[in-house]
mmCIF file of N, CA, C and O in Angstrom:
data_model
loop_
_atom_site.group_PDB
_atom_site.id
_atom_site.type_symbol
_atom_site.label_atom_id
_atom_site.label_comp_id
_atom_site.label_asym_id
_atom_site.label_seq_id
_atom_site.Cartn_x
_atom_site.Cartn_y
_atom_site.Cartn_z
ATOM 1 N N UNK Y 1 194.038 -109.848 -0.815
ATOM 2 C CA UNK Y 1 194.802 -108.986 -1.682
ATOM 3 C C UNK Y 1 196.286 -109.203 -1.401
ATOM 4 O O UNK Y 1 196.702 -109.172 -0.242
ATOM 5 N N UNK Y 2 197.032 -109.406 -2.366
ATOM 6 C CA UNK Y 2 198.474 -109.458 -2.409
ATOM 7 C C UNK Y 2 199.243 -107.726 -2.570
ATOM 8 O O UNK Y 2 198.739 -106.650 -2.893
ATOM 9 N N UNK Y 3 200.515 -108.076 -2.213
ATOM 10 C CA UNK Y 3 200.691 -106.589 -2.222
ATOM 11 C C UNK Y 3 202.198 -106.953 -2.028
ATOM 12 O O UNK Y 3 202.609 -107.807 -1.242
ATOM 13 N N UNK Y 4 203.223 -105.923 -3.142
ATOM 14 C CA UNK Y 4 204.241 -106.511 -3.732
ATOM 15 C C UNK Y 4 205.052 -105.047 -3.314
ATOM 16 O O UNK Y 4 204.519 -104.036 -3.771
ATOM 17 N N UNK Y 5 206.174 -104.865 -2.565
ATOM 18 C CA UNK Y 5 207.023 -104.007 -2.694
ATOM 19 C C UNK Y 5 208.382 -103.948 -3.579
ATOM 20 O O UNK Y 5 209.277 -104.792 -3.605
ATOM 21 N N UNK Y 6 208.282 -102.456 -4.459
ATOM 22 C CA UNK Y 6 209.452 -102.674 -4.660
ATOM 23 C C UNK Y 6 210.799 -102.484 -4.698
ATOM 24 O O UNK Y 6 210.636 -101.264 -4.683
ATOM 25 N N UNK Y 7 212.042 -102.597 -4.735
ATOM 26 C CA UNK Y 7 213.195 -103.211 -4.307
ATOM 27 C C UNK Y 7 214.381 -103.178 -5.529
ATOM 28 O O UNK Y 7 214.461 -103.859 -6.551
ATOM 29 N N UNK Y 8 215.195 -102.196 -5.048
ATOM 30 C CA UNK Y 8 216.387 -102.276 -6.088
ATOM 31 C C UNK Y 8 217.681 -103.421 -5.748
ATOM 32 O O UNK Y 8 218.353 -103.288 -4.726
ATOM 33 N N UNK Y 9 217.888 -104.350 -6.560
ATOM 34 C CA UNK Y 9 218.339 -105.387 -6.398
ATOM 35 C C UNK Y 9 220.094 -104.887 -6.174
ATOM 36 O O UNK Y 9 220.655 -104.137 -6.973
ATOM 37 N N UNK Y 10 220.924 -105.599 -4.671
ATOM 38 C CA UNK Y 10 222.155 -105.100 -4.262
ATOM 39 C C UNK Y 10 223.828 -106.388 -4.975
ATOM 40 O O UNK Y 10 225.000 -106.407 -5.349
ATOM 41 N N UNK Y 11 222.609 -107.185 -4.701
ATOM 42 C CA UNK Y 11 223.666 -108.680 -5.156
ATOM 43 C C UNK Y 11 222.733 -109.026 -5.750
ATOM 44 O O UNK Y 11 221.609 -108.591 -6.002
ATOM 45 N N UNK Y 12 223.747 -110.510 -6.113
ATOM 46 C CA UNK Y 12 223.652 -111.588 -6.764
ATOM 47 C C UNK Y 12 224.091 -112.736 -5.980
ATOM 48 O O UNK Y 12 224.946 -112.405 -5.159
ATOM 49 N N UNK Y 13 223.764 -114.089 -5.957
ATOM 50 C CA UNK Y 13 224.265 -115.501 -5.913
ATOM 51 C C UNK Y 13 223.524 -116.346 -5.944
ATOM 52 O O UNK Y 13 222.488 -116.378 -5.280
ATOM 53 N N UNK Y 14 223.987 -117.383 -6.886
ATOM 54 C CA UNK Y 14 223.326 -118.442 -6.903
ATOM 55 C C UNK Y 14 221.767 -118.454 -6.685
ATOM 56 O O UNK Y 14 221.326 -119.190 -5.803
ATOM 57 N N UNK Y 15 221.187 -117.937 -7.188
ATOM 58 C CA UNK Y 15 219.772 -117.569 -7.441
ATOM 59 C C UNK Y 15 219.021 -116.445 -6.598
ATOM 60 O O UNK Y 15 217.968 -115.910 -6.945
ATOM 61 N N UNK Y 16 219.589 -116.230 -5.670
ATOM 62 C CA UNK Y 16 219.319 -115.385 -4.716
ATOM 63 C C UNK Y 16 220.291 -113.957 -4.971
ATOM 64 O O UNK Y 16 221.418 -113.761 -5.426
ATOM 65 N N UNK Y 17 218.733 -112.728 -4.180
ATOM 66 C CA UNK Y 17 219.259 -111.477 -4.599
ATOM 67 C C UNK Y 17 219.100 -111.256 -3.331
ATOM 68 O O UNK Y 17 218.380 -111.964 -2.626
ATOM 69 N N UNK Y 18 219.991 -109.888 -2.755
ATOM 70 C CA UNK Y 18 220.166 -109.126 -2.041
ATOM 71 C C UNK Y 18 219.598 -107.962 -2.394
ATOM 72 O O UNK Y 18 220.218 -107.339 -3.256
ATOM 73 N N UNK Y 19 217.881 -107.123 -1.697
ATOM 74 C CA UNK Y 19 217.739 -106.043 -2.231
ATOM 75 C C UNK Y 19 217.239 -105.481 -0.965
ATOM 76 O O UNK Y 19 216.871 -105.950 0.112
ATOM 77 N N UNK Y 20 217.396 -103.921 -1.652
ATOM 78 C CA UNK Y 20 217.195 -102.881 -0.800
ATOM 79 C C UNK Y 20 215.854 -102.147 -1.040
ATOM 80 O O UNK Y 20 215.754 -101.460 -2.056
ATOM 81 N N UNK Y 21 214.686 -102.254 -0.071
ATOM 82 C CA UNK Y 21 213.645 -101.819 -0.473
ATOM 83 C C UNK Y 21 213.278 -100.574 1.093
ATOM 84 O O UNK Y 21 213.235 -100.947 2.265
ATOM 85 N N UNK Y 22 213.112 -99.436 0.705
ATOM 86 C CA UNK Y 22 213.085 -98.827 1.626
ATOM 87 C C UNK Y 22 213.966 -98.395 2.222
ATOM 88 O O UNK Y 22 213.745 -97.338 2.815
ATOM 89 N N UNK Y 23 215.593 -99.127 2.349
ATOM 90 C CA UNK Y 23 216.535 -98.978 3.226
ATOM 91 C C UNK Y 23 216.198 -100.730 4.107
ATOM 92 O O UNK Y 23 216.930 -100.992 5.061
ATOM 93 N N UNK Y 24 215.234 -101.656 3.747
ATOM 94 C CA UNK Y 24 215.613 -102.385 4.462
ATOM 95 C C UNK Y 24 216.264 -103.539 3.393
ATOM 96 O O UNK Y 24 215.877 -103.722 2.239
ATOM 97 N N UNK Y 25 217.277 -104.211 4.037
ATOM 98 C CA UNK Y 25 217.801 -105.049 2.740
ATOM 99 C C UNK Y 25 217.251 -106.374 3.367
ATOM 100 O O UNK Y 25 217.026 -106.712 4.529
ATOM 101 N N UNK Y 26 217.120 -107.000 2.149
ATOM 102 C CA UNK Y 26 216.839 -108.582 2.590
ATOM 103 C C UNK Y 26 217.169 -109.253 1.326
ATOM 104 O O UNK Y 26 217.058 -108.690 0.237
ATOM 105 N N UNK Y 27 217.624 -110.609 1.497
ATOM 106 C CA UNK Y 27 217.531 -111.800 0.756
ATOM 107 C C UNK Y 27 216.149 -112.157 0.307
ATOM 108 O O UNK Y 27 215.177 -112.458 1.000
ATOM 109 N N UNK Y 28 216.264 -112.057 -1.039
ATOM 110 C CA UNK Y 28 215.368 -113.173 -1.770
ATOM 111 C C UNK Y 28 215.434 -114.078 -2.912
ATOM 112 O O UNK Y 28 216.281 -113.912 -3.790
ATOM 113 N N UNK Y 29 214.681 -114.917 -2.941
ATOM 114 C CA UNK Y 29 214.589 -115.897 -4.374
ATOM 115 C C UNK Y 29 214.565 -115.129 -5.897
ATOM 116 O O UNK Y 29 213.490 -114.766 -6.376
ATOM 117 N N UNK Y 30 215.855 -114.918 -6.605
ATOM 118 C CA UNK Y 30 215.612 -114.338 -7.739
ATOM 119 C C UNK Y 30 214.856 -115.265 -9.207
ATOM 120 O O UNK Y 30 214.494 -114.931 -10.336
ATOM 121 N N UNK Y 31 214.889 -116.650 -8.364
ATOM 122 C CA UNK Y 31 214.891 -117.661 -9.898
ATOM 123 C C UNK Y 31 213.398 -117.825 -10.487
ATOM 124 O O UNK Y 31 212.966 -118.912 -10.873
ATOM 125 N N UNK Y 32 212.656 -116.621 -10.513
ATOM 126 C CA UNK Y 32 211.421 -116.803 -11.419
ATOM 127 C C UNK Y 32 212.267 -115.416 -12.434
ATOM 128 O O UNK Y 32 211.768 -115.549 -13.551
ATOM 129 N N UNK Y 33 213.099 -114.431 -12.483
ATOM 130 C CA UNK Y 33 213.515 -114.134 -13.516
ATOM 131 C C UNK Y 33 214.801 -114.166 -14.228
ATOM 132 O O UNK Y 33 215.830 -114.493 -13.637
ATOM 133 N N UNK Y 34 214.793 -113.933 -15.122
ATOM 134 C CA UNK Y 34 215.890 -114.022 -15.802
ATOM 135 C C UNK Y 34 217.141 -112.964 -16.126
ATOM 136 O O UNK Y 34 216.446 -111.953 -16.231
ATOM 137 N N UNK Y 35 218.169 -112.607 -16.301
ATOM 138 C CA UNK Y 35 218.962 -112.070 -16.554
ATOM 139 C C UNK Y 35 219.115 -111.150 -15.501
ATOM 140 O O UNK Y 35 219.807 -110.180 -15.812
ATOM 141 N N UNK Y 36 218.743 -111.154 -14.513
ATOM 142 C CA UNK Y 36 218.855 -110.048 -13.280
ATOM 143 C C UNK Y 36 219.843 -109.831 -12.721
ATOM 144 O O UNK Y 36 220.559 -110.707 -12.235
ATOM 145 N N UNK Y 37 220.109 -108.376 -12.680
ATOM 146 C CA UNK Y 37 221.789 -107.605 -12.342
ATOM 147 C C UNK Y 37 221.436 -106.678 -11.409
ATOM 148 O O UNK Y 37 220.386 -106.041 -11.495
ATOM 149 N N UNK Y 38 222.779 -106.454 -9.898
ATOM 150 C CA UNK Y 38 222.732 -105.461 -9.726
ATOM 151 C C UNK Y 38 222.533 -104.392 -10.223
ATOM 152 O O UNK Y 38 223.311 -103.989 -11.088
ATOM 153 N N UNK Y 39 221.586 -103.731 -9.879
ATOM 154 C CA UNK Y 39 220.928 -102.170 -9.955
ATOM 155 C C UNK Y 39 219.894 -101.895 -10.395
ATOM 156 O O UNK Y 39 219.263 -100.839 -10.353
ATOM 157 N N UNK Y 40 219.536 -103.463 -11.128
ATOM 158 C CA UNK Y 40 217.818 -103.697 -11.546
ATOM 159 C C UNK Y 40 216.802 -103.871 -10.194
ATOM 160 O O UNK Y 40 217.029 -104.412 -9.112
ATOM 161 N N UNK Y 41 215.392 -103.077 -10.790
ATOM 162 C CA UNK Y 41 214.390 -102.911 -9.751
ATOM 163 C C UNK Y 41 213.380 -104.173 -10.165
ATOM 164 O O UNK Y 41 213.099 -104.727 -11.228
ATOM 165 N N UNK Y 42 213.040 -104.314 -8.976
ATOM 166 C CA UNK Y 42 211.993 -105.828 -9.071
ATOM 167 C C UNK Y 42 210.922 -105.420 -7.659
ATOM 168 O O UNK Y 42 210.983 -104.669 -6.686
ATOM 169 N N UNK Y 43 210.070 -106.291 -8.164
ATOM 170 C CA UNK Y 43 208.436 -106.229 -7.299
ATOM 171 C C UNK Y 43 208.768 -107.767 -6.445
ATOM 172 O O UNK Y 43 209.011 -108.907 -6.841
ATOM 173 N N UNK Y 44 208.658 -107.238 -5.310
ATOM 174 C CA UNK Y 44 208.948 -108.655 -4.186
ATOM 175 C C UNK Y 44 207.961 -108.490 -3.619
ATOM 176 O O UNK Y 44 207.420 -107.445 -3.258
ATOM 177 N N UNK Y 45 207.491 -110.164 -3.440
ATOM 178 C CA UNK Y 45 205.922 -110.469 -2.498
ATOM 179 C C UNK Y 45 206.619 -111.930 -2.065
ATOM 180 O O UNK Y 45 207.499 -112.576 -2.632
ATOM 181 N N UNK Y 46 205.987 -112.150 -1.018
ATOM 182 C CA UNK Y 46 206.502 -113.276 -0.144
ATOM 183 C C UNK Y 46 207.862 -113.606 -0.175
ATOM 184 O O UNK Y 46 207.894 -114.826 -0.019
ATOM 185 N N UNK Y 47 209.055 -113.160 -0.296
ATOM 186 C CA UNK Y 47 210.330 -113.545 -0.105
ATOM 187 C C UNK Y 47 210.631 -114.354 -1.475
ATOM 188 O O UNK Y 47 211.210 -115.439 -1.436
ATOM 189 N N UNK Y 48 210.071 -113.575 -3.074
ATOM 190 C CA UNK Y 48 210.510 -113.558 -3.892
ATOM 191 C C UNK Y 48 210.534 -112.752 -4.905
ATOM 192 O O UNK Y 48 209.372 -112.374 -5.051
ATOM 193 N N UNK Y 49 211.259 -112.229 -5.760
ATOM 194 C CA UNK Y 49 211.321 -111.505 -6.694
ATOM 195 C C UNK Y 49 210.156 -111.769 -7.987
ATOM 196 O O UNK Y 49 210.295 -112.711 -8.767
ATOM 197 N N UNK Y 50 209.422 -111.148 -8.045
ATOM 198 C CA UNK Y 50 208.248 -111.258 -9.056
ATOM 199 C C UNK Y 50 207.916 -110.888 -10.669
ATOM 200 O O UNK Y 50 207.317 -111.240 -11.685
ATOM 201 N N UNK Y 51 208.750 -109.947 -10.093
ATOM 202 C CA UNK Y 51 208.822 -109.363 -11.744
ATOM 203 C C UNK Y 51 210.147 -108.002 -11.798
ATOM 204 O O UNK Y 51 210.674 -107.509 -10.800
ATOM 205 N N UNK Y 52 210.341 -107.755 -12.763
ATOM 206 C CA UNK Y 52 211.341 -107.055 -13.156
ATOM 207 C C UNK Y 52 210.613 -105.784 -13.244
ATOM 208 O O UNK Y 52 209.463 -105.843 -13.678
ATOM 209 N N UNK Y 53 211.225 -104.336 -12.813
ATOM 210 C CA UNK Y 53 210.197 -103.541 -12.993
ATOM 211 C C UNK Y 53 211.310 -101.969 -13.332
ATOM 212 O O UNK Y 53 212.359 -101.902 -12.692
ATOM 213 N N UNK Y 54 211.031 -101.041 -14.142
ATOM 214 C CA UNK Y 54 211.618 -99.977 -14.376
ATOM 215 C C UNK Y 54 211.649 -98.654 -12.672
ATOM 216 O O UNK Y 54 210.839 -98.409 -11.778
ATOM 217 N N UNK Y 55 212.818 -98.240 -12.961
ATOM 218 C CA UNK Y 55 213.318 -97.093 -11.964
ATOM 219 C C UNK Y 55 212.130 -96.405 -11.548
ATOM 220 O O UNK Y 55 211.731 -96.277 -10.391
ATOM 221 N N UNK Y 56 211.370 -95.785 -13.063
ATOM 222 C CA UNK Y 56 210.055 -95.238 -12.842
ATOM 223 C C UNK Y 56 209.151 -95.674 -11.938
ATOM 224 O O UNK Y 56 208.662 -94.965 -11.059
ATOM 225 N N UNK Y 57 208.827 -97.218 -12.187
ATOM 226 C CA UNK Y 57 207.858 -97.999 -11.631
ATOM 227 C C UNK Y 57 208.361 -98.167 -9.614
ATOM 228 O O UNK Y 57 207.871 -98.116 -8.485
ATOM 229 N N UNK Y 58 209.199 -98.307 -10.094
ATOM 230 C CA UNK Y 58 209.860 -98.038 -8.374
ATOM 231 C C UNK Y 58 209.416 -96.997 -7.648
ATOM 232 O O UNK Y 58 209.052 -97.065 -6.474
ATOM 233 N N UNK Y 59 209.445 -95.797 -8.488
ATOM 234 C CA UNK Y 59 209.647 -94.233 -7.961
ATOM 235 C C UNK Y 59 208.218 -93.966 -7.462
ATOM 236 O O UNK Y 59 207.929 -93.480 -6.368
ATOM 237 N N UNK Y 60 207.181 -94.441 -8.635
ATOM 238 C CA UNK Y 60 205.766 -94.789 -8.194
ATOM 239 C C UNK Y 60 205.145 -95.483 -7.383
ATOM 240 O O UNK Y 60 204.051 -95.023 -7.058
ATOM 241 N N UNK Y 61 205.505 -96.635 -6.833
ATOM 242 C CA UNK Y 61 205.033 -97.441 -6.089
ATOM 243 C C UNK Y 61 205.488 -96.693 -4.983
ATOM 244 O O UNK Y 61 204.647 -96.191 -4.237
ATOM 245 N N UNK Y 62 206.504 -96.566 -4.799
ATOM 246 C CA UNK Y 62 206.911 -95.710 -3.329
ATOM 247 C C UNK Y 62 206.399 -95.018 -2.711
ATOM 248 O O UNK Y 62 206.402 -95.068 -1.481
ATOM 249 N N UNK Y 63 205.521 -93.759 -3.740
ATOM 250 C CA UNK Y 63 204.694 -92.846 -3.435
ATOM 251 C C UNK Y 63 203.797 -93.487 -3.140
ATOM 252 O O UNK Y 63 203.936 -93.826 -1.964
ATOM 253 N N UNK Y 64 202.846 -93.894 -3.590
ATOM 254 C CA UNK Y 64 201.895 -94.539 -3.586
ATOM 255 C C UNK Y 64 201.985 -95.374 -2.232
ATOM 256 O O UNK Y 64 200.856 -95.416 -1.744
ATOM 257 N N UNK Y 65 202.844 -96.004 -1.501
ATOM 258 C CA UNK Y 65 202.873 -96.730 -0.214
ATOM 259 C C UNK Y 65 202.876 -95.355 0.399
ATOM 260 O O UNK Y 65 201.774 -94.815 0.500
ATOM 261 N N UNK Y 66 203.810 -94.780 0.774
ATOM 262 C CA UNK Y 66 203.941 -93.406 1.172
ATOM 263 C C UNK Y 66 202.688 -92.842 2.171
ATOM 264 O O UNK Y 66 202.549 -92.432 3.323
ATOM 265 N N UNK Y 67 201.830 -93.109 0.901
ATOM 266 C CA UNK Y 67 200.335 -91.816 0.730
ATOM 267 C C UNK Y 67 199.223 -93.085 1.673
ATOM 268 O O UNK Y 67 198.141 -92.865 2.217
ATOM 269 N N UNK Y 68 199.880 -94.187 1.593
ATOM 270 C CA UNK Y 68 198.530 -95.277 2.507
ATOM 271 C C UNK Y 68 199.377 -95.135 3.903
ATOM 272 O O UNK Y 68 198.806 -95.476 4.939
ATOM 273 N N UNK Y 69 200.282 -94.803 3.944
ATOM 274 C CA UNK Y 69 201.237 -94.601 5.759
ATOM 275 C C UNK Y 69 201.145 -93.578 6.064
ATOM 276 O O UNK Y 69 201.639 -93.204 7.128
#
């Protein structure tokens, strides 16, 4: 089973994002999407950005980790 946290994106460069998931920030590979801006939320699995995902979808997943810790 794969399992994807997600992560409000802090930077930008050169294909790579800076995001904050939890309070922990890390670098990752943004170049499987497109048009991605600081303050957009994304689903990261292995040290890349996976998909683009709404505030909501953030707010949910959180809980949801939360409730398995």
């Amino acid at each position: 089973m794969c399992v994807g946290l997600p992560a409000k994106v802090m930077t930008m460069k050169d294909g790579m994002a800076v995001v904050d998931a939890s309070g922990a920030k890390r670098e990752v590979s943004a170049e499987l999407i497109e048009n991605l801006e600081p303050g957009d939320y994304v689903m990261v699995h292995a040290g890349i950005a996976i998909a683009k995902i709404t505030e909501e979808d953030e707010d949910e997943a959180e809980d949801l980790l939360e409730g398995l810790l």
